[in-house]
Coordinates of C-alpha atoms in Angstrom, one line a residue:
X236 CA -46.6 -159.0 -103.3
X237 CA -45.1 -157.4 -99.7
X238 CA -45.8 -158.0 -96.3
X239 CA -48.1 -154.8 -96.0
X240 CA -50.2 -156.0 -98.4
X241 CA -50.0 -159.2 -97.6
X242 CA -51.6 -158.2 -94.0
X243 CA -54.2 -156.0 -95.4
X244 CA -55.1 -159.0 -97.3
X245 CA -56.6 -161.0 -94.8
X246 CA -60.1 -161.0 -93.8
X247 CA -61.3 -160.0 -90.2
X248 CA -60.9 -163.6 -88.4
X249 CA -60.3 -165.1 -85.1
X250 CA -57.0 -163.0 -84.8
X251 CA -58.4 -159.7 -85.0
X252 CA -61.1 -160.2 -82.8
X253 CA -58.9 -161.3 -80.3
X254 CA -56.9 -159.0 -80.7
X255 CA -60.0 -156.3 -80.2
X256 CA -60.7 -158.6 -76.7
X257 CA -57.6 -158.6 -75.2
X258 CA -56.7 -154.5 -76.0
X259 CA -60.5 -153.6 -75.6
X260 CA -59.7 -155.0 -71.5
X261 CA -57.1 -153.1 -71.1
X262 CA -58.9 -149.9 -71.9
X263 CA -61.9 -151.1 -70.0
X264 CA -59.9 -151.2 -66.8
X265 CA -58.4 -147.6 -68.1
X266 CA -61.9 -146.4 -68.1
X267 CA -63.1 -147.7 -64.4
X268 CA -59.8 -146.5 -63.2
X269 CA -61.1 -143.2 -64.5
X270 CA -64.7 -143.8 -63.7
X271 CA -64.2 -144.7 -60.2
X272 CA -62.6 -141.1 -59.1
X273 CA -65.9 -139.4 -60.4
X274 CA -67.7 -142.0 -58.0
X275 CA -65.5 -141.5 -55.2
X276 CA -65.7 -137.4 -54.8
X277 CA -69.0 -136.8 -53.5
X278 CA -68.2 -139.2 -50.7
X279 CA -64.3 -138.0 -50.4
X280 CA -65.6 -134.3 -50.8
X281 CA -67.9 -134.7 -47.4
X282 CA -64.8 -136.9 -45.4
X283 CA -62.6 -134.5 -46.3
X284 CA -64.4 -131.2 -46.4
X285 CA -63.5 -130.4 -49.5
X286 CA -64.6 -127.5 -51.0
X287 CA -65.7 -127.5 -54.6
X288 CA -62.1 -126.0 -56.3
X289 CA -60.6 -128.5 -54.3
X290 CA -62.7 -131.4 -55.8
X291 CA -61.9 -129.8 -59.6
X292 CA -58.0 -130.0 -58.7
X293 CA -58.6 -133.5 -58.1
X294 CA -60.3 -134.0 -61.3
X295 CA -57.9 -131.9 -63.2
X296 CA -54.8 -133.3 -61.5
X297 CA -55.1 -136.9 -63.6
X298 CA -55.7 -135.3 -66.7
X299 CA -52.4 -133.1 -66.4
X300 CA -50.9 -136.6 -66.1
X301 CA -53.0 -137.4 -69.1
X302 CA -51.4 -135.0 -71.1
X303 CA -48.3 -135.9 -70.4
X304 CA -48.6 -139.1 -70.5
X305 CA -50.1 -139.0 -74.1
X306 CA -47.3 -136.8 -75.7
X307 CA -44.3 -139.1 -74.0
X308 CA -45.5 -142.7 -74.7
X309 CA -46.6 -142.0 -78.5
X310 CA -43.3 -140.9 -78.5
X311 CA -41.4 -143.4 -77.1
X312 CA -44.4 -146.5 -78.7
X313 CA -42.9 -144.9 -82.2
X314 CA -39.4 -145.8 -80.7
X315 CA -39.4 -148.7 -78.5
X316 CA -42.7 -150.6 -79.7
X317 CA -46.3 -151.0 -79.3
X318 CA -46.6 -153.2 -77.2
X319 CA -43.9 -152.4 -74.4
X320 CA -45.7 -149.1 -74.2
X321 CA -49.0 -150.9 -73.6
X322 CA -48.0 -153.2 -70.6
X323 CA -46.0 -150.4 -68.6
X324 CA -48.5 -147.9 -68.4
X325 CA -51.1 -150.4 -67.4
X326 CA -48.8 -151.6 -64.6
X327 CA -48.4 -148.0 -63.8
X328 CA -52.1 -146.7 -63.7
X329 CA -53.1 -149.9 -61.8
X330 CA -50.8 -149.7 -59.2
X331 CA -51.4 -146.0 -58.6
X332 CA -55.0 -146.6 -58.4
X333 CA -54.3 -149.2 -56.0
X334 CA -52.4 -146.3 -53.8
X335 CA -54.7 -143.9 -53.9
X336 CA -56.7 -145.7 -51.3
X337 CA -54.2 -145.0 -48.9
X338 CA -53.7 -141.4 -49.3
X339 CA -53.7 -139.8 -46.2
X340 CA -54.4 -135.6 -47.1
X341 CA -55.9 -133.7 -50.4
X342 CA -52.2 -133.0 -52.0
X343 CA -51.2 -136.8 -51.7
X344 CA -54.3 -138.0 -53.4
X345 CA -53.5 -135.3 -56.0
X346 CA -49.8 -136.7 -57.0
X347 CA -51.2 -140.3 -57.2
X348 CA -54.2 -139.4 -59.6
X349 CA -51.6 -136.8 -61.8
X350 CA -49.2 -140.6 -61.4
X351 CA -52.5 -142.7 -62.5
X352 CA -53.3 -140.1 -65.3
X353 CA -50.0 -140.6 -66.6
X354 CA -50.3 -144.6 -67.5
X355 CA -53.7 -143.9 -68.6
X356 CA -52.8 -141.2 -71.1
X357 CA -50.0 -143.1 -72.2
X358 CA -52.3 -146.5 -72.6
X359 CA -54.7 -145.0 -74.8
X360 CA -53.2 -144.1 -78.3
X361 CA -50.6 -146.8 -78.1
X362 CA -53.5 -149.2 -77.9
X363 CA -55.7 -147.2 -80.8
X364 CA -52.5 -147.2 -82.4
X365 CA -52.0 -151.1 -82.3
X366 CA -55.1 -152.1 -83.5
X367 CA -55.8 -149.7 -86.2
X368 CA -52.5 -151.1 -87.8
X369 CA -53.8 -154.5 -87.9
X370 CA -58.0 -154.0 -88.8
X371 CA -58.7 -154.7 -92.0
X372 CA -58.7 -151.6 -94.0
X373 CA -62.6 -151.8 -94.9
X374 CA -63.3 -152.8 -91.3
X375 CA -60.8 -150.5 -89.3
X376 CA -63.8 -148.0 -88.3
X377 CA -65.9 -150.7 -86.7
X378 CA -62.9 -152.2 -85.2
X379 CA -61.6 -148.8 -83.6
X380 CA -65.0 -147.9 -82.4
X381 CA -65.5 -151.5 -80.8
X382 CA -62.6 -150.9 -78.9
X383 CA -63.4 -147.8 -77.7
X384 CA -66.8 -149.2 -76.8
X385 CA -65.1 -150.9 -73.6
X386 CA -64.5 -147.6 -72.3
X387 CA -68.6 -147.8 -71.7
X388 CA -68.1 -151.4 -70.1
X389 CA -65.3 -150.1 -67.9
X390 CA -67.5 -147.0 -65.9
X391 CA -70.1 -149.4 -65.7
X392 CA -67.8 -151.4 -63.7
X393 CA -66.7 -148.9 -61.8
X394 CA -70.4 -147.6 -61.3
X395 CA -71.2 -150.9 -60.2
X396 CA -68.5 -151.0 -57.8
X397 CA -69.5 -147.5 -56.6
X398 CA -73.0 -148.4 -56.4
X399 CA -72.7 -151.8 -54.3
X400 CA -69.1 -151.3 -52.4
X401 CA -68.6 -147.3 -51.7
X402 CA -71.8 -147.3 -49.4
X403 CA -70.9 -150.3 -46.9
X404 CA -66.7 -150.6 -47.2
X405 CA -66.2 -146.8 -47.9
X406 CA -64.2 -145.2 -50.8
X407 CA -61.3 -146.4 -50.1
X408 CA -62.3 -150.3 -51.6
X409 CA -62.8 -148.8 -54.8
X410 CA -59.5 -147.5 -55.3
X411 CA -58.3 -150.8 -53.7
X412 CA -59.8 -152.7 -56.6
X413 CA -58.2 -150.5 -59.0
X414 CA -55.5 -152.1 -58.2
X415 CA -56.3 -155.5 -59.6
X416 CA -55.9 -155.0 -63.7
X417 CA -52.1 -155.0 -63.0
X418 CA -52.2 -159.0 -62.8
X419 CA -53.4 -158.8 -66.3
X420 CA -50.3 -157.6 -68.0
X421 CA -49.2 -161.2 -67.6
X422 CA -51.3 -162.5 -70.2
X423 CA -51.6 -159.5 -72.3
X424 CA -47.6 -159.6 -72.9
X425 CA -48.2 -163.3 -73.9
X426 CA -51.1 -162.7 -76.7
X427 CA -50.5 -158.7 -78.1
X428 CA -47.7 -159.0 -80.7
X429 CA -45.9 -156.1 -81.7
X430 CA -47.4 -153.5 -84.9
X431 CA -46.1 -155.5 -88.4
X432 CA -45.8 -151.7 -89.2
X433 CA -43.8 -151.0 -86.3
X434 CA -41.2 -154.1 -87.0
X435 CA -40.6 -152.8 -90.2
X436 CA -40.6 -149.5 -89.6
X437 CA -37.4 -150.4 -87.5
X438 CA -35.8 -153.0 -90.1
X439 CA -36.8 -156.1 -88.4
X440 CA -38.3 -157.8 -91.6
X441 CA -38.5 -161.2 -90.9
X442 CA -40.0 -160.5 -87.1
X443 CA -42.5 -159.1 -89.2
X444 CA -42.8 -161.7 -91.9
X445 CA -43.4 -164.3 -89.2
X446 CA -46.1 -162.5 -87.7
X447 CA -48.1 -162.2 -90.6
X448 CA -47.8 -166.1 -91.7
X449 CA -48.6 -166.9 -88.4
X450 CA -52.0 -165.1 -89.4
X451 CA -52.4 -166.0 -92.8
X452 CA -52.1 -169.5 -91.4
X453 CA -54.7 -168.5 -88.7
X454 CA -57.2 -167.2 -91.7
X455 CA -56.8 -170.3 -93.7
X456 CA -54.8 -168.7 -95.9
X457 CA -51.5 -170.2 -97.3
X458 CA -48.6 -167.9 -96.2
X459 CA -46.4 -166.8 -98.9
X460 CA -42.7 -168.0 -98.5
X461 CA -41.3 -164.6 -99.8
X462 CA -40.5 -162.0 -97.4
X463 CA -40.9 -158.6 -99.1
X464 CA -40.4 -155.8 -97.7
X465 CA -42.8 -152.5 -98.7
X466 CA -41.1 -149.5 -99.5
X467 CA -39.6 -147.6 -96.5
X468 CA -38.4 -144.0 -96.2
X469 CA -35.3 -143.3 -94.2
X470 CA -35.4 -143.6 -90.5
X471 CA -35.2 -140.3 -88.4
X472 CA -36.0 -139.2 -85.2
X473 CA -40.2 -137.5 -84.7
X474 CA -39.8 -134.0 -84.5
X475 CA -43.0 -131.9 -83.1
X476 CA -42.8 -130.2 -86.7
X477 CA -43.2 -133.6 -88.4
X478 CA -47.2 -133.2 -87.5
X479 CA -46.7 -129.7 -89.0
X480 CA -45.6 -130.0 -92.1
X481 CA -47.5 -128.8 -95.0
X482 CA -49.4 -132.1 -95.7
X483 CA -50.1 -132.4 -92.2
X484 CA -51.1 -128.9 -90.9
X485 CA -55.1 -128.8 -91.7
X486 CA -55.1 -132.6 -90.3
X487 CA -53.7 -131.5 -87.0
X488 CA -55.6 -128.5 -86.5
X489 CA -58.4 -130.0 -87.0
X490 CA -58.1 -133.1 -85.1
X491 CA -56.3 -131.0 -82.3
X492 CA -59.8 -128.9 -82.1
X493 CA -61.9 -131.8 -82.0
X494 CA -59.6 -133.1 -78.9
X495 CA -59.8 -130.4 -77.5
X496 CA -63.3 -130.1 -77.5
X497 CA -64.6 -133.4 -76.8
X498 CA -62.3 -134.1 -73.9
X499 CA -63.4 -130.5 -72.5
X500 CA -66.9 -131.8 -72.8
X501 CA -66.7 -135.4 -71.5
X502 CA -64.2 -134.8 -68.7
X503 CA -66.3 -131.8 -67.5
X504 CA -69.8 -133.5 -67.9
X505 CA -68.7 -136.9 -66.4
X506 CA -66.4 -136.3 -63.6
X507 CA -68.8 -133.8 -62.0
X508 CA -71.9 -135.9 -63.2
X509 CA -72.3 -137.6 -59.7
X510 CA -71.6 -134.4 -57.5
X511 CA -73.8 -132.3 -59.8
X512 CA -76.9 -134.5 -59.3
X513 CA -75.9 -134.8 -55.2
X514 CA -76.1 -131.0 -55.5
X515 CA -79.3 -130.8 -57.2
X516 CA -80.9 -132.8 -54.1
X517 CA -80.8 -136.5 -55.1
X518 CA -79.4 -139.0 -52.5
X519 CA -75.7 -139.8 -53.0
X520 CA -77.2 -143.8 -53.6
X521 CA -79.9 -142.6 -55.5
X522 CA -77.3 -140.6 -57.9
X523 CA -75.1 -143.9 -58.2
X524 CA -78.8 -145.7 -59.7
X525 CA -79.1 -142.6 -62.0
X526 CA -75.7 -142.6 -63.0
X527 CA -75.7 -146.3 -63.9
X528 CA -78.7 -146.1 -65.6
X529 CA -77.1 -143.4 -67.8
X530 CA -73.7 -144.9 -68.2
X531 CA -75.8 -148.5 -69.4
X532 CA -76.5 -146.1 -72.4
X533 CA -73.2 -145.7 -73.1
X534 CA -73.0 -149.2 -74.9
X535 CA -76.2 -148.9 -77.6
X536 CA -74.2 -145.3 -78.2
X537 CA -71.1 -147.3 -79.3
X538 CA -72.6 -149.7 -81.3
X539 CA -74.6 -147.6 -83.2
X540 CA -71.3 -145.5 -84.0
X541 CA -69.8 -148.6 -85.5
X542 CA -72.4 -149.6 -87.4
X543 CA -72.6 -146.2 -89.3
X544 CA -68.8 -145.0 -89.1
X545 CA -68.4 -147.5 -92.0
X546 CA -71.2 -147.1 -93.9
X547 CA -72.0 -143.3 -93.7
X548 CA -68.4 -142.3 -93.4
X549 CA -66.6 -140.8 -90.2
X550 CA -67.6 -136.8 -90.8
X551 CA -71.0 -137.4 -90.7
X552 CA -71.4 -139.5 -87.9
X553 CA -68.6 -137.6 -85.7
X554 CA -70.3 -134.3 -86.6
X555 CA -74.1 -135.9 -85.8
X556 CA -73.0 -137.7 -83.1
X557 CA -71.5 -134.5 -81.4
X558 CA -74.6 -132.1 -82.2
X559 CA -77.2 -134.6 -80.9
X560 CA -75.1 -135.1 -77.8
X561 CA -75.0 -131.0 -77.6
X562 CA -79.0 -130.5 -77.7
X563 CA -78.8 -133.5 -75.2
X564 CA -76.6 -131.8 -72.7
X565 CA -78.7 -128.3 -73.3
X566 CA -82.1 -130.3 -72.2
X567 CA -80.5 -131.8 -69.6
X568 CA -79.1 -128.7 -67.9
X569 CA -82.7 -127.6 -67.9
X570 CA -83.6 -130.0 -64.9
X571 CA -87.1 -131.8 -64.5
X572 CA -88.5 -134.9 -62.9
X573 CA -86.5 -137.5 -62.6
X574 CA -87.6 -139.2 -65.5
X575 CA -86.6 -136.1 -67.7
X576 CA -83.4 -135.8 -66.2
X577 CA -83.0 -139.5 -66.9
X578 CA -84.2 -139.5 -70.5
X579 CA -81.5 -136.3 -71.5
X580 CA -78.4 -138.0 -69.3
X581 CA -78.8 -141.1 -71.2
X582 CA -79.4 -139.1 -74.6
X583 CA -76.0 -137.3 -74.1
X584 CA -74.3 -140.4 -72.9
X585 CA -75.2 -142.1 -75.8
X586 CA -74.1 -139.7 -78.4
X587 CA -71.0 -138.3 -76.5
X588 CA -69.4 -141.8 -76.1
X589 CA -70.6 -142.8 -79.7
X590 CA -69.0 -139.7 -81.0
X591 CA -65.7 -140.8 -78.8
X592 CA -65.3 -143.7 -80.7
X593 CA -65.5 -142.1 -83.9
X594 CA -62.8 -139.9 -82.7
X595 CA -60.3 -142.8 -81.6
X596 CA -60.9 -144.5 -85.2
X597 CA -60.4 -141.1 -87.2
X598 CA -57.0 -140.1 -85.0
X599 CA -54.4 -142.2 -86.3
X600 CA -55.7 -142.9 -89.8
X601 CA -54.8 -139.1 -90.7
X602 CA -50.7 -140.3 -89.9
X603 CA -48.4 -142.4 -91.7
X604 CA -47.2 -145.3 -89.9
X605 CA -43.5 -143.5 -88.2
X606 CA -45.3 -140.4 -86.6
X607 CA -48.5 -142.5 -85.9
X608 CA -48.8 -142.7 -82.4
X609 CA -46.9 -139.6 -82.0
X610 CA -49.4 -137.7 -83.7
X611 CA -52.1 -139.3 -82.0
X612 CA -50.3 -138.6 -78.7
X613 CA -50.0 -135.4 -79.4
X614 CA -53.8 -134.9 -79.7
X615 CA -55.0 -136.6 -77.1
X616 CA -52.4 -134.2 -75.2
X617 CA -54.1 -131.0 -76.6
X618 CA -57.6 -132.8 -75.5
X619 CA -55.9 -133.6 -72.2
X620 CA -56.0 -129.4 -71.7
X621 CA -59.7 -129.1 -72.4
X622 CA -60.2 -131.9 -69.4
X623 CA -57.6 -130.1 -67.3
X624 CA -59.4 -127.1 -67.7
X625 CA -63.1 -128.4 -67.5
X626 CA -63.5 -129.5 -63.9
X627 CA -62.0 -127.2 -62.7
X628 CA -64.5 -124.4 -64.1
X629 CA -67.1 -126.3 -63.4
X630 CA -66.0 -126.5 -59.7
X631 CA -66.0 -122.3 -60.2
X632 CA -69.1 -122.0 -62.1
X633 CA -71.0 -124.1 -59.1
X634 CA -70.2 -121.2 -57.0
X635 CA -72.1 -118.5 -59.1
X636 CA -75.5 -117.9 -59.7
X637 CA -77.5 -120.5 -62.4
X638 CA -74.6 -122.9 -62.2
X639 CA -76.2 -125.9 -63.0
X640 CA -77.9 -124.5 -66.0
X641 CA -75.5 -122.2 -66.8
X642 CA -72.8 -125.2 -66.9
X643 CA -74.4 -127.4 -69.6
X644 CA -75.6 -124.5 -71.7
X645 CA -71.6 -124.0 -72.0
X646 CA -71.1 -127.7 -73.0
X647 CA -73.5 -127.6 -75.7
X648 CA -71.7 -124.4 -77.4
X649 CA -68.3 -126.4 -77.1
X650 CA -69.7 -129.7 -79.2
X651 CA -71.6 -127.5 -81.4
X652 CA -68.4 -125.7 -82.5
X653 CA -66.8 -129.1 -82.7
X654 CA -69.5 -131.0 -85.0
X655 CA -69.1 -127.5 -87.4
X656 CA -65.2 -127.7 -87.4
X657 CA -65.6 -131.8 -88.4
X658 CA -68.3 -130.8 -91.1
X659 CA -66.3 -128.0 -92.5
X660 CA -62.8 -129.1 -92.4
X661 CA -62.9 -133.0 -91.6
X662 CA -61.6 -135.3 -94.2
X663 CA -63.3 -138.2 -94.7
X664 CA -61.0 -142.0 -94.7
X665 CA -63.9 -144.2 -94.9
X666 CA -62.6 -147.3 -96.9
X667 CA -59.3 -146.2 -97.6
X668 CA -55.9 -148.5 -96.5
X669 CA -54.0 -146.4 -94.2
X670 CA -50.7 -145.8 -97.1
X671 CA -53.2 -144.5 -99.4
X672 CA -54.5 -141.5 -96.5
X673 CA -50.9 -141.0 -96.0
X674 CA -50.4 -140.5 -100.0

């Protein structure tokens, strides 16, 4: 029995859940640092007399960094390892977030948000690749959606920071707290192992064997003494053309459409949500209360997706959640009483973030080990292009007639288009091992 077969036979146990929590906390800090800017913008715009277009540029700057970070770190993770990239990107975005608290003008904040985005964009595809390569095949979908659920916890933390601190201590304090995750890197470095598949791909068979032996012991299995490496392809440097080879062409195209649409809608909606609600006449404090409630709705959305993704499959869960999020976005854009706004806003949040969990499950499954982080990074980077455009486009649409309603009609159309793409052209991966999907 080779090392990969041994790894895949290990049932979900304490090792897997510990890895999920440790990487999940890093994911939570990602979301917290991303969410903080959305809650800071209403106060910052007032303090600095920013135009709607300038507010959009601040949101887009972070997404430009995320696009570049996703491409470069995905390639680097396939060369130097998942663990090193996970740790280094965490340090980068945490320190850059703290420095945002001492930004002295619009231009300096844009530069610092770019650096935050670069670190965030680098960490996300690396973390999901690492967890997907350790998760048991029959539980992989659930594990990745649960990993993504930490994003909702991070946004909740950002909402609480905004609600409790910004009104009393100013917007700078929110950024200073965003630097705290840098201290987590010491714990992460001690407890997160390198990917077994990455080690084998680099010829480090003994190191991979030792890691699997350790997991076997913790799972109550007798370690296999024989050190058998699985068949491997000749090592070569990743090239952009690799993910457009005939066997990956359709997969890459579908993933790029999914990522562009879902990131465009998510960042267009949630980066602007507090500011949009203030623009509709709600006070800053009341807006934070409402967005906090909508953020809480993200968590059951993740858990519902985690339950469904390994039962009804990736396509049905992803396509269904996107379609329902589109419906909720449409009715949210019609406005109404506070109760109606809260209802549709919570449903939009529930289904949109549940869909995100499935996207992070689905993406790394569709590429083999040697290009898994590279392909996932490029898909995420294309998504960030959508994220870069969305905040700026929303900023300009707000200056026109019927801006609020038209904005959410646009997001409805985008999410419906992505849902149809998933249903018509997506490939089902439920219950298959990573090697089966690669073949």
